[in-house]
PDB file of C-alpha atoms and ligand atoms in Angstrom:
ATOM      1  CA  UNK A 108       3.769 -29.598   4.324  1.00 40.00           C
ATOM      2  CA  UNK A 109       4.952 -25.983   3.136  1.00 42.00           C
ATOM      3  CA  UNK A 110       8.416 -25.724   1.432  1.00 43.00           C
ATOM      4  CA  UNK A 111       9.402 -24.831   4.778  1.00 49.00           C
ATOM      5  CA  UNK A 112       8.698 -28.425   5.998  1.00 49.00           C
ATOM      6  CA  UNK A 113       5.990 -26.949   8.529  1.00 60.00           C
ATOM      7  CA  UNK A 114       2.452 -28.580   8.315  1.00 81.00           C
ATOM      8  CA  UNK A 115      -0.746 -25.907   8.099  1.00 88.00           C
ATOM      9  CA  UNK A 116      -3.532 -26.953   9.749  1.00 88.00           C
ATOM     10  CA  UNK A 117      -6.666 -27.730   7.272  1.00 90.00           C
ATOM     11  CA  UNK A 118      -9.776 -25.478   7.069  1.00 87.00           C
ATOM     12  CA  UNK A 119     -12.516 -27.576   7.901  1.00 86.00           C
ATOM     13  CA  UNK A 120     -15.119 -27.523   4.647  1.00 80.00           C
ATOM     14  CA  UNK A 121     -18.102 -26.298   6.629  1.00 93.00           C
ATOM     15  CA  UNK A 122     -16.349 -23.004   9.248  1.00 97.00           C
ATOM     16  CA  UNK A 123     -16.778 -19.545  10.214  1.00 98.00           C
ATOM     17  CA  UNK A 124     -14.857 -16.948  10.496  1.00 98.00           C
ATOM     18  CA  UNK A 125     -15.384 -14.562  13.480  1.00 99.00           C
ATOM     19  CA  UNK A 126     -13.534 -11.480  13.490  1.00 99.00           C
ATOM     20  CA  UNK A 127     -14.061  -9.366  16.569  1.00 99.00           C
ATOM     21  CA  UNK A 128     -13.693  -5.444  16.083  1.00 99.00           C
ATOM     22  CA  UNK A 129     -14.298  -4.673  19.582  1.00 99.00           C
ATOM     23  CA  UNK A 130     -13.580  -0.765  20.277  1.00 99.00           C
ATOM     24  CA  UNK A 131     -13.572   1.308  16.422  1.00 98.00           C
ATOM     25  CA  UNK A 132     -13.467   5.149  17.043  1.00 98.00           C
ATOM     26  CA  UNK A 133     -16.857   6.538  17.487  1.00 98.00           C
ATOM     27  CA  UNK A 134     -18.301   5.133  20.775  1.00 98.00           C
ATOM     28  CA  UNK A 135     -17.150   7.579  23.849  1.00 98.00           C
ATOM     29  CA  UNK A 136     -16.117   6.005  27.158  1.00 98.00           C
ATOM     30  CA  UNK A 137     -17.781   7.837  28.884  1.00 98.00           C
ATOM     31  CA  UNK A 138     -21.218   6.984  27.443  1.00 98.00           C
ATOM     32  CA  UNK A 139     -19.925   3.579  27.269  1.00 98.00           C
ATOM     33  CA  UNK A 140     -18.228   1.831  30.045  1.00 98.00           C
ATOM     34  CA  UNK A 141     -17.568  -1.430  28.716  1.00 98.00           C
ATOM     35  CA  UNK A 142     -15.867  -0.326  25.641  1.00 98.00           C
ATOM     36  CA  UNK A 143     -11.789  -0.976  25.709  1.00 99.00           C
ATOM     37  CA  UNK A 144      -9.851   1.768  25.018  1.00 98.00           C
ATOM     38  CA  UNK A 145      -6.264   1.153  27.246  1.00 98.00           C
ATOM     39  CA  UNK A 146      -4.310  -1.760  26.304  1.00 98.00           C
ATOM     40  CA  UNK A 147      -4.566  -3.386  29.195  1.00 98.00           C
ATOM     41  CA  UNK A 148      -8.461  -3.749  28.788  1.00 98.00           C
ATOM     42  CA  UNK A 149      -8.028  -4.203  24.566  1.00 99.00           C
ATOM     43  CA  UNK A 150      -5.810  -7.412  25.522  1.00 99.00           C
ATOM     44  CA  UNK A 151      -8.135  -8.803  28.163  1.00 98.00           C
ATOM     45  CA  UNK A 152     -10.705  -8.619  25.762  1.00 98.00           C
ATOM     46  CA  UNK A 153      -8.886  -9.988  22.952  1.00 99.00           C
ATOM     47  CA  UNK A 154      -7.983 -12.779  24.916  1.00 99.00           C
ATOM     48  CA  UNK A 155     -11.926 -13.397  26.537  1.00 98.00           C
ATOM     49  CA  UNK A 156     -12.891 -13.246  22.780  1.00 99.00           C
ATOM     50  CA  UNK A 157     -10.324 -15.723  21.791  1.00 98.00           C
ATOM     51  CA  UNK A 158     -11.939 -17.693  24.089  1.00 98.00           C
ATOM     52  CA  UNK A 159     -15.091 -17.258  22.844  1.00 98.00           C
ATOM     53  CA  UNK A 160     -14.430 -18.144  18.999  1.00 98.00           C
ATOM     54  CA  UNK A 161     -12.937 -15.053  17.443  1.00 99.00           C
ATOM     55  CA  UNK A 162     -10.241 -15.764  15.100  1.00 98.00           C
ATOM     56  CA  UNK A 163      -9.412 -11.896  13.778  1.00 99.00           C
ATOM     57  CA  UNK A 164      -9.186  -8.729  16.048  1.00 99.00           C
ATOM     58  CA  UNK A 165      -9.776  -5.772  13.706  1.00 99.00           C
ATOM     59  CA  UNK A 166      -8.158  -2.610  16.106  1.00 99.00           C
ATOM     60  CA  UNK A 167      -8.692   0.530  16.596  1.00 99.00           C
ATOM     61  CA  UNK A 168      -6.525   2.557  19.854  1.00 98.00           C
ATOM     62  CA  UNK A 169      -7.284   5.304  21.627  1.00 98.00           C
ATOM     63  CA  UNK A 170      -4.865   7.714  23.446  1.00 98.00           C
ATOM     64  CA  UNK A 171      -4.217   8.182  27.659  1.00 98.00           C
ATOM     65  CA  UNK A 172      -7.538  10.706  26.875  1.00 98.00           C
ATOM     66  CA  UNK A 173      -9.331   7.681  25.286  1.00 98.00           C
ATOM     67  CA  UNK A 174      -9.662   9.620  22.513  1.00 98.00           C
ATOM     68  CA  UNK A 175      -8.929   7.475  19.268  1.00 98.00           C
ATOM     69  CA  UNK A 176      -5.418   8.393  17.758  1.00 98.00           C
ATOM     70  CA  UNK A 177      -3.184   6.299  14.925  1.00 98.00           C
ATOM     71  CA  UNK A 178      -0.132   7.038  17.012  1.00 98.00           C
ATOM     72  CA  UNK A 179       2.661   5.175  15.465  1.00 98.00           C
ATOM     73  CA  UNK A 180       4.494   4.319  18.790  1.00 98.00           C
ATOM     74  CA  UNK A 181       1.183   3.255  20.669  1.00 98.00           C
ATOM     75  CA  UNK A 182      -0.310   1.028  17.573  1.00 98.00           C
ATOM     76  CA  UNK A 183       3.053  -0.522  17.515  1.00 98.00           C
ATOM     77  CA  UNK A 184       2.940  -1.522  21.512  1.00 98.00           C
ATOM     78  CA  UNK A 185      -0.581  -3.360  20.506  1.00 98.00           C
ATOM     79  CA  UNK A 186       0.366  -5.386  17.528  1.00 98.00           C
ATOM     80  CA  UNK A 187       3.669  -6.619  20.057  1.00 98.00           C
ATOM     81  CA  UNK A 188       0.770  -7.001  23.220  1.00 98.00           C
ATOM     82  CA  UNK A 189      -2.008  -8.666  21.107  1.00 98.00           C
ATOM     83  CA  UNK A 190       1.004 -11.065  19.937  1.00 98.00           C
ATOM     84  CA  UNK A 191       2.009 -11.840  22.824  1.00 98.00           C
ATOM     85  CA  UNK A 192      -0.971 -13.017  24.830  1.00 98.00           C
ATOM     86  CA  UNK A 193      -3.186 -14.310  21.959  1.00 98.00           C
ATOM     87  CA  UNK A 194      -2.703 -16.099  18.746  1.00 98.00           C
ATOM     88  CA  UNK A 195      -5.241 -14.019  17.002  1.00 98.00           C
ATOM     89  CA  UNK A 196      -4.475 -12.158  13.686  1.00 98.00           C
ATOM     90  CA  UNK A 197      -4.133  -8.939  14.184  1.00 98.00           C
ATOM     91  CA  UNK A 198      -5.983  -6.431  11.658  1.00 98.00           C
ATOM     92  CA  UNK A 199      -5.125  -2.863  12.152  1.00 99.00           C
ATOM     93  CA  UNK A 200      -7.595  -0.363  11.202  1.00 99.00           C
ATOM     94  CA  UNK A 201      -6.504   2.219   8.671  1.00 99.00           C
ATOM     95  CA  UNK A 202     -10.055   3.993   8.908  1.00 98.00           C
ATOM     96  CA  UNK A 203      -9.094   5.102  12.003  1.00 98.00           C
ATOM     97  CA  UNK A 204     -11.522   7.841  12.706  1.00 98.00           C
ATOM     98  CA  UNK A 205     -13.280  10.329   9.867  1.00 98.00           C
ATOM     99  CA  UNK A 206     -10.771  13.264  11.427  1.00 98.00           C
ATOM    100  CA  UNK A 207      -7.613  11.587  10.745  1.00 98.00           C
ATOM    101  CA  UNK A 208      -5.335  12.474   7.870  1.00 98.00           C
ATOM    102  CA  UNK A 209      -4.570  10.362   4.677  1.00 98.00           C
ATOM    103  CA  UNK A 210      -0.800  10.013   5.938  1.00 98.00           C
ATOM    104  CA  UNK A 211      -1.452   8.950   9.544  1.00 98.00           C
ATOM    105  CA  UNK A 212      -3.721   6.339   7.761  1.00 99.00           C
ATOM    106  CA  UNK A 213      -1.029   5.449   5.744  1.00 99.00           C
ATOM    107  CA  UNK A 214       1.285   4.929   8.145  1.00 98.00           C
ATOM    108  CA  UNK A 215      -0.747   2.380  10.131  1.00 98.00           C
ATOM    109  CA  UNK A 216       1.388  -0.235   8.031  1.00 98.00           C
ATOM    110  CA  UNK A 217       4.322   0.985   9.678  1.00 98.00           C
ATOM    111  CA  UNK A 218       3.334  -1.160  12.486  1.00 98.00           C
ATOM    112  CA  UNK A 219       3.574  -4.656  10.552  1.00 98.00           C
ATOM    113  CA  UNK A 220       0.345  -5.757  11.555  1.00 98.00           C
ATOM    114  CA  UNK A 221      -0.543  -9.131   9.710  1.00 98.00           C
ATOM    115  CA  UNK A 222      -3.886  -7.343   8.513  1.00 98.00           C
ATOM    116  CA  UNK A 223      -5.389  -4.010   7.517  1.00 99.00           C
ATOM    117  CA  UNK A 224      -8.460  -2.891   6.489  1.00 99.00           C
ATOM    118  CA  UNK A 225      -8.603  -1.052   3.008  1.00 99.00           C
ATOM    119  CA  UNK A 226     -12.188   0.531   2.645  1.00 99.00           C
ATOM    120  CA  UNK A 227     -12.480   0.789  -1.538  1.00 99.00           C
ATOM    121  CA  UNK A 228     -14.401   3.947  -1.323  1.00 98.00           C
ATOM    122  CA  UNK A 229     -15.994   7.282   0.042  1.00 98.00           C
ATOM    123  CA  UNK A 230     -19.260   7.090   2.012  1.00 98.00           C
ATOM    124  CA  UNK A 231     -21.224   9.432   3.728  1.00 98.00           C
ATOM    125  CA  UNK A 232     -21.046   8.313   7.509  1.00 98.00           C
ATOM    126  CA  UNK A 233     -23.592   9.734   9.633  1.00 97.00           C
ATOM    127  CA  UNK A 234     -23.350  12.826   9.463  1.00 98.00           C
ATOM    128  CA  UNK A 235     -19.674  12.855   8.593  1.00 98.00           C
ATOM    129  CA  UNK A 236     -18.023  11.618   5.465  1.00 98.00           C
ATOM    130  CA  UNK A 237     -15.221   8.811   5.809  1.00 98.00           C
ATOM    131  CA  UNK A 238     -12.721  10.046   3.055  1.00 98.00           C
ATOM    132  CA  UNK A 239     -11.653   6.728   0.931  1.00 99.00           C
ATOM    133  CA  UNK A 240     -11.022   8.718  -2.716  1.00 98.00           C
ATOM    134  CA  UNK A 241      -9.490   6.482  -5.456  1.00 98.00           C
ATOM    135  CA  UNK A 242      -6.130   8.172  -4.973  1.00 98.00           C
ATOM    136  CA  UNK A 243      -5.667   7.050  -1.351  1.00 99.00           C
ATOM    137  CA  UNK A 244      -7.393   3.394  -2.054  1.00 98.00           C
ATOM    138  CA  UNK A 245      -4.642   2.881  -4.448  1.00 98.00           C
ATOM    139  CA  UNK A 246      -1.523   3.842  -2.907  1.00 98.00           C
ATOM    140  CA  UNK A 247      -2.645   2.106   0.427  1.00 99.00           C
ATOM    141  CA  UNK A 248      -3.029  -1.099  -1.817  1.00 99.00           C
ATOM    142  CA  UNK A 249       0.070  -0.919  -3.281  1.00 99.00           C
ATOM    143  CA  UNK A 250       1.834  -0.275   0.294  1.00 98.00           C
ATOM    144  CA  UNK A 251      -0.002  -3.572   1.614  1.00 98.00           C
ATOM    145  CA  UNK A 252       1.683  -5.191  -1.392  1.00 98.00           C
ATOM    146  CA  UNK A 253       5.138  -3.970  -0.877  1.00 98.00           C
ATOM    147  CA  UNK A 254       5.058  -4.492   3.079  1.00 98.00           C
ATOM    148  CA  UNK A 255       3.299  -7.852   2.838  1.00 98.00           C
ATOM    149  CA  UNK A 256      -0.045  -7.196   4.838  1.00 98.00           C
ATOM    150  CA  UNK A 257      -2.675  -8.752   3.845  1.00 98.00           C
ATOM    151  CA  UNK A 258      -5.806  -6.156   3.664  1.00 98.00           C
ATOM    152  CA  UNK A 259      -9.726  -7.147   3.783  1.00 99.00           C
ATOM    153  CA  UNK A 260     -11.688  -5.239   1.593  1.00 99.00           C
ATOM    154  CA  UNK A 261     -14.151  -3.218   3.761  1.00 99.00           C
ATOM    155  CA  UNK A 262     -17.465  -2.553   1.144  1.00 99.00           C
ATOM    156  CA  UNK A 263     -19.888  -0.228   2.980  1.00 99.00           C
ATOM    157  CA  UNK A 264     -21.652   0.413  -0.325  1.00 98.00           C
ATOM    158  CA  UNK A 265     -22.195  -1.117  -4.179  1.00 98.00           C
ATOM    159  CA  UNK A 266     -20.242   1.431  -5.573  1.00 98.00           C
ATOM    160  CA  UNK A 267     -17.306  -0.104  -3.496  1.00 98.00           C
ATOM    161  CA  UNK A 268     -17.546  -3.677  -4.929  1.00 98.00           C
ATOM    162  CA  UNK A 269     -17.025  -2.057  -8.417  1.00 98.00           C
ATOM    163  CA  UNK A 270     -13.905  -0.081  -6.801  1.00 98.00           C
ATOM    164  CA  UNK A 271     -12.453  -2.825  -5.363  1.00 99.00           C
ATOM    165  CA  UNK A 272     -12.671  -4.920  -9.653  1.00 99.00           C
ATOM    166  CA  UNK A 273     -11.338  -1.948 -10.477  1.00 98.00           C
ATOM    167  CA  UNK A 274      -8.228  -2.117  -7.729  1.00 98.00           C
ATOM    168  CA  UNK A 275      -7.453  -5.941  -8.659  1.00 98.00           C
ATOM    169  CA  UNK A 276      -8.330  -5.403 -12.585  1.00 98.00           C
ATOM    170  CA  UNK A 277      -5.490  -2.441 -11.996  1.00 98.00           C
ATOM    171  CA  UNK A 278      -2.719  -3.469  -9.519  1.00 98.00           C
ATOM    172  CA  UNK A 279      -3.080  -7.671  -9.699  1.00 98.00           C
ATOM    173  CA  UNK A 280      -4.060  -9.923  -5.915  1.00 98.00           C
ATOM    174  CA  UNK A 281      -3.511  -8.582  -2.739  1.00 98.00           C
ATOM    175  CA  UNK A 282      -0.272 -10.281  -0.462  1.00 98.00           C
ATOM    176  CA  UNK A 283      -1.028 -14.222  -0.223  1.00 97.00           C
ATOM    177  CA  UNK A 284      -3.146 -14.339  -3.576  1.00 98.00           C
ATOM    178  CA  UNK A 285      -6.891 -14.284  -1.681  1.00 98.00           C
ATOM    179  CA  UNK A 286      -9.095 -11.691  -1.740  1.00 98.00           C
ATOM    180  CA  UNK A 287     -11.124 -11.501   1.499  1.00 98.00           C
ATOM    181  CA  UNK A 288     -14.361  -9.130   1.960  1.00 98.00           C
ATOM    182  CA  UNK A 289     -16.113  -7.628   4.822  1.00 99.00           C
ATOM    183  CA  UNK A 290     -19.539  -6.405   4.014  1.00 99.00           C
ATOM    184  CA  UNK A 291     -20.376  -3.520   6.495  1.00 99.00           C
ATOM    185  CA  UNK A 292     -24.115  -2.965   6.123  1.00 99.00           C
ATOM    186  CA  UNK A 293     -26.840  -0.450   8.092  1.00 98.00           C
ATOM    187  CA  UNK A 294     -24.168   2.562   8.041  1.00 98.00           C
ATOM    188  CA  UNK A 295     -26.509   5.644   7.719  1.00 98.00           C
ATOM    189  CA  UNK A 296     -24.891   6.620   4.025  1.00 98.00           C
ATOM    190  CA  UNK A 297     -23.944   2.960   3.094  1.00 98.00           C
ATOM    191  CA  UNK A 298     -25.985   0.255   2.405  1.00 98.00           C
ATOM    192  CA  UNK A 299     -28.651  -0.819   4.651  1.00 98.00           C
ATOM    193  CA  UNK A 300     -28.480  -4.074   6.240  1.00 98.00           C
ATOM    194  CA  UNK A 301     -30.703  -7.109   5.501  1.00 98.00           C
ATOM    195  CA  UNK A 302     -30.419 -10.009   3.853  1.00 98.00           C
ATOM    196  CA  UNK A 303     -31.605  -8.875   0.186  1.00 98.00           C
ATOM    197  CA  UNK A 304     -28.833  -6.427  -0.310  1.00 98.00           C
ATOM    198  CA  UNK A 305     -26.702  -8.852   1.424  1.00 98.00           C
ATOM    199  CA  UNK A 306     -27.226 -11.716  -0.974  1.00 98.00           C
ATOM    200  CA  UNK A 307     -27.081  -9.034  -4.053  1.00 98.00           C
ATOM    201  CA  UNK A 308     -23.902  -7.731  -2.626  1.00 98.00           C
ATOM    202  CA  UNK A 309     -22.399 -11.122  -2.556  1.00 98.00           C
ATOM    203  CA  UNK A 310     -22.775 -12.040  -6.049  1.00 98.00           C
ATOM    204  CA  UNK A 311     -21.081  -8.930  -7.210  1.00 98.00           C
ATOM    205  CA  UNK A 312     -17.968  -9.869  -5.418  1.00 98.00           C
ATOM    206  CA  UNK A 313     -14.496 -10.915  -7.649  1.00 98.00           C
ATOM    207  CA  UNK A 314     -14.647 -14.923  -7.735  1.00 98.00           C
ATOM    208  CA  UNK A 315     -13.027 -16.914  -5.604  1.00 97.00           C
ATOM    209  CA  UNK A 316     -13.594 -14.245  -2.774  1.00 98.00           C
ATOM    210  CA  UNK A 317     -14.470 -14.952   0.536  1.00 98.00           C
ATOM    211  CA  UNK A 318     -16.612 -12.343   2.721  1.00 98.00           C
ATOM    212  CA  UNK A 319     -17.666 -11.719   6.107  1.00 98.00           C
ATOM    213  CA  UNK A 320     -20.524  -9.219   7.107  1.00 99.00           C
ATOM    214  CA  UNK A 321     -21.297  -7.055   9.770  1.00 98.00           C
ATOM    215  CA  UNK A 322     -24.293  -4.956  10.413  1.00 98.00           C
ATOM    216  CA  UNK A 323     -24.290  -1.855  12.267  1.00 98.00           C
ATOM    217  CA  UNK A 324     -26.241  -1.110  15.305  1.00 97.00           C
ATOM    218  CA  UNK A 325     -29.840  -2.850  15.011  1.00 96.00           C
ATOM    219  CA  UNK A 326     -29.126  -4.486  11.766  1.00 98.00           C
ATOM    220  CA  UNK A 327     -26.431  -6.586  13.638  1.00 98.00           C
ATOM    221  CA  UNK A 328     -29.012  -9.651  14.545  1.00 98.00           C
ATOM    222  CA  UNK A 329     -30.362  -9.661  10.448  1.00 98.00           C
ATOM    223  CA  UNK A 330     -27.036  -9.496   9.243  1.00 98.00           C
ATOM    224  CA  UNK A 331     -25.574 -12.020  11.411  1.00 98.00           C
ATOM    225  CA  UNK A 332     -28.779 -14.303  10.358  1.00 98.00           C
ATOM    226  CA  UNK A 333     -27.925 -13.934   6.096  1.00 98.00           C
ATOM    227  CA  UNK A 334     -24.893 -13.948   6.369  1.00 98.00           C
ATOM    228  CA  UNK A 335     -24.761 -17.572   7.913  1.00 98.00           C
ATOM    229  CA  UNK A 336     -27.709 -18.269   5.609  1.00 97.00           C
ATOM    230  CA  UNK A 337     -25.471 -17.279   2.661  1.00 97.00           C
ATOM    231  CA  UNK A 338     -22.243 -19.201   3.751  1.00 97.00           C
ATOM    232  CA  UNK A 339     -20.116 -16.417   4.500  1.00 98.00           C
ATOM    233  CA  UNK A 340     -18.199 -15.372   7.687  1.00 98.00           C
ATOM    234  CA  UNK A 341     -19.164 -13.107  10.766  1.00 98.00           C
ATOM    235  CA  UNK A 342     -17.918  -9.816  12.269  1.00 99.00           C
ATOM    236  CA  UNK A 343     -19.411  -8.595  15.367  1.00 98.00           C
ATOM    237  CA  UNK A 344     -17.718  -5.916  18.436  1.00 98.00           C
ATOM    238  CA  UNK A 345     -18.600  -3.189  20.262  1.00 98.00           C
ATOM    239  CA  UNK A 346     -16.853  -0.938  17.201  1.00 98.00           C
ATOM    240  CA  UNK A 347     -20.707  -1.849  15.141  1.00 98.00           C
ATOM    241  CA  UNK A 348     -23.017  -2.134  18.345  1.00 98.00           C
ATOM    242  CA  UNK A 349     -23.262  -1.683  21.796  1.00 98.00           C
ATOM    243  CA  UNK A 350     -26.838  -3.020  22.160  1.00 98.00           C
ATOM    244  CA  UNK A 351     -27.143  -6.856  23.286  1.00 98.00           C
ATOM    245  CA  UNK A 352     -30.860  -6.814  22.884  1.00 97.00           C
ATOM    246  CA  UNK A 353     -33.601  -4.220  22.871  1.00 96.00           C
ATOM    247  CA  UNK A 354     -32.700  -2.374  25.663  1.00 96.00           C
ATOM    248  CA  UNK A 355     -29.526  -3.503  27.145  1.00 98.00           C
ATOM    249  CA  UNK A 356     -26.776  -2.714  26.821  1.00 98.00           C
ATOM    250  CA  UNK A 357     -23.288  -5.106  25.692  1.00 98.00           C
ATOM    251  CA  UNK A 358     -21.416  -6.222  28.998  1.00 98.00           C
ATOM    252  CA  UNK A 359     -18.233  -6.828  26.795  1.00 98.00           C
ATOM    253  CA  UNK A 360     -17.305  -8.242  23.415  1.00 98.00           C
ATOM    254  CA  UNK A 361     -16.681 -11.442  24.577  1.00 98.00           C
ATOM    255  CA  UNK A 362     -20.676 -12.177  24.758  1.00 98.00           C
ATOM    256  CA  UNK A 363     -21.279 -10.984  20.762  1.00 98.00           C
ATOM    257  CA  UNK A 364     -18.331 -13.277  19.899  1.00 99.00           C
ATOM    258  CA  UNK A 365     -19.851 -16.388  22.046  1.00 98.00           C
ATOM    259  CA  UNK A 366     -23.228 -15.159  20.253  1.00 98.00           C
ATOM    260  CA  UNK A 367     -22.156 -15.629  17.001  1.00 98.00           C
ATOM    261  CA  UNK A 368     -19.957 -18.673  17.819  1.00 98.00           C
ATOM    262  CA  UNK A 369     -23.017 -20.315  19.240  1.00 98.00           C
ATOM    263  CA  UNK A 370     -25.210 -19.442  16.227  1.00 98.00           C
ATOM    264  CA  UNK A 371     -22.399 -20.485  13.656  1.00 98.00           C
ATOM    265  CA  UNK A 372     -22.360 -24.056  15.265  1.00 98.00           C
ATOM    266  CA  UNK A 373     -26.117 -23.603  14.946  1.00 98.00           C
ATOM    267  CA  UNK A 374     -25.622 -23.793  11.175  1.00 97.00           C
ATOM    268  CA  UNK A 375     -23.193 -26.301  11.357  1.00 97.00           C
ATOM    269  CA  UNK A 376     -19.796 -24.008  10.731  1.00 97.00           C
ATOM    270  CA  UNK A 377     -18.034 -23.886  13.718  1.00 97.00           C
ATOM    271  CA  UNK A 378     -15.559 -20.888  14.422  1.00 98.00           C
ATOM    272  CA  UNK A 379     -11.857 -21.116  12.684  1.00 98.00           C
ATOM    273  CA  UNK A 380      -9.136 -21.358  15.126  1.00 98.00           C
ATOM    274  CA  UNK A 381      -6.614 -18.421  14.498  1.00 98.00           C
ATOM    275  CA  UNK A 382      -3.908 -20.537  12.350  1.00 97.00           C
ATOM    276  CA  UNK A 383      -6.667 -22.371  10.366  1.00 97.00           C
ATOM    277  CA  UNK A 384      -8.087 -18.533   9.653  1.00 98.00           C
ATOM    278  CA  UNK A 385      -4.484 -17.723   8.311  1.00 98.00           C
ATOM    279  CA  UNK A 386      -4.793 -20.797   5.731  1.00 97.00           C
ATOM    280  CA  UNK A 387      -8.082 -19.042   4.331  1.00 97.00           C
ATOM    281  CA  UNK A 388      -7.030 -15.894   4.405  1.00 98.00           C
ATOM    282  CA  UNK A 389      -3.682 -16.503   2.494  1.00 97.00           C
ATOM    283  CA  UNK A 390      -1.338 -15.426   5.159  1.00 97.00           C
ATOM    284  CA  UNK A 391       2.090 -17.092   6.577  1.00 92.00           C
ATOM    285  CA  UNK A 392       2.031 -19.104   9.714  1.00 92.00           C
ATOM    286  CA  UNK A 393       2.581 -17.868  12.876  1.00 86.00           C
ATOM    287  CA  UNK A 394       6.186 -18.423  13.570  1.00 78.00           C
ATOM    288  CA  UNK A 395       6.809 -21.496  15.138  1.00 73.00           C
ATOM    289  CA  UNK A 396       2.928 -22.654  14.909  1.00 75.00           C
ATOM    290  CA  UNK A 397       1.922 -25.656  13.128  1.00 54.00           C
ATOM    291  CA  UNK A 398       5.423 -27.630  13.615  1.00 44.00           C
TER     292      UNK A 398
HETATM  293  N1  KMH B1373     -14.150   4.554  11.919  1.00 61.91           N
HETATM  294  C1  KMH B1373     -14.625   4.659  10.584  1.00 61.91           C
HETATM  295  C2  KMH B1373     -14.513   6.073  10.112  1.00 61.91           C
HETATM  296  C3  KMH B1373     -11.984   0.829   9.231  1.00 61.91           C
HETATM  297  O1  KMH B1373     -11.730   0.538  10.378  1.00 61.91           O
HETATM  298  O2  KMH B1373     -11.214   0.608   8.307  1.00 61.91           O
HETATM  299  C4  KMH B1373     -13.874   3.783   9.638  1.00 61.91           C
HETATM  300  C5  KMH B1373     -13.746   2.381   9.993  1.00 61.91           C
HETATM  301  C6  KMH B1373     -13.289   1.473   8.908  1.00 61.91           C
HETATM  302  O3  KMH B1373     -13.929   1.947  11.102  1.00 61.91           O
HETATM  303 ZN1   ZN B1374     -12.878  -0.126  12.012  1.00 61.91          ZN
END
């Protein structure tokens, strides 16, 4: 029971986490179909995934030109229409896309989401570079702490992990006390992914962490593969591939989140539900779940 007098539900000892990132900013409609990018489609997804095992939805919008855009107004008609049809957590992105400003990215909070990302430093991306300088890291940290979201620590490189000591050595835990990690491996710029820099990333994390892992593109199956061997938690979506298998193409995001549902179980950690995933991740229940 919480000092509230609701009960949380208990995180099984053995579980994954799936978080599903399903449309990011850099895949174009046009070259792929399948990729959500009104709200109407970004909802049926996140429902089909919640279905499937996913217990996070890490977002990313796009405008009536599906071009991505951190529009205040739209991201603030998702978090209310990803609330009301699912239970998932919702995890705006405040990435966003390597052309958007440090105050637009800043104002993704604005939106109350219950989750942001918070990407602990620069990295070249591509051929681009996605902007993450010390400066910005810091005052989008302390903003999570004021507004109560809860960030996840995105770490596309080493140089990140020691960023991110330096953040908690500097300005204390994140909202709800737990720091949770998402490892975001085979970036051309950022650190490739496989399961040796995975496991050497891992033990360079703050204790007491928690981590999930996603690789980009073809490193998605390896990645996927350590990071269950390794104990941590899963992120898959059409935002880091849009490859099923050599040569086809993904149909939706519902079929990587039932992929890496099925292999979880495979190594004996079924997916979180939603509310158990709040528990581990230090965040408040849903209102009116768990009574
Ligand atoms: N779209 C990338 C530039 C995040 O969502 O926080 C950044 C990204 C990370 O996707
Ligand atoms: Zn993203």
């Amino acid at each position: 029971m919480t000092e509230h007098g609701t009960s949380r539900p208990a995180i099984p000892a053995a579980a994954t986490l799936i978080t599903v990132a399903p449309t990011g900013a850099e895949s174009a409609k046009a070259d792929v179909p399948a990729l959500p990018v009104t709200l109407d489609e970004l909802v049926a997804t996140a429902v089909e995934c919640r279905a499937a095992g996913a217990a996070v939805i890490h977002v990313h919008i796009r405008d009536a030109d599906t071009q991505p855009t951190l529009d205040l107004g739209r991201l603030k008609d998702t978090v209310a229409a990803l609330r009301e049809s699912t239970d998932l957590i919702v995890q705006l992105s405040t990435g966003g896309a390597v052309t958007d400003s440090f105050d637009r990215r800043l104002a993704v909070l604005d939106a109350a989401p219950d989750g942001c990302s918070l990407t602990c430093g620069t990295v070249n991306f591509g051929d681009d570079v996605f902007m993450n300088p010390w400066s910005f890291m810091t005052e989008l940290y302390v903003r999570t702490q004021e507004l109560g979201v809860v960030p996840e620590f995105e770490l596309f490189d080493f140089g990140h992990i020691a960023s991110l000591h330096r953040l908690l050595d500097k300005y204390g835990p994140p909202h709800g006390g737990h720091v949770h990690c998402d490892l975001v491996m085979g970036v051309p710029g950022g650190m490739p992914g496989d399961a040796a820099t995975l496991v050497q990333a891992v033990s360079a994390l703050p204790p007491g962490a928690t981590w999930s892992a996603t690789g980009i593109g073809r490193t998605t199956l390896p990645v996927m593969f350590a990071a269950l061997a390794a104990g941590g938690h899963l992120r898959v979506g059409m935002e880091d591939t849009v490859t099923f298998s050599r040569g086809r193409p993904v149909t939706g995001n519902a079929e990587l989140v039932e992929r890496a549902a099925t292999l979880a179980g495979h190594a004996q950690r079924p997916p979180l539900t939603p509310d158990q995933a709040r528990v581990l991740l230090g965040m408040q229940a849903r209102p009116g779940a768990g009574q």
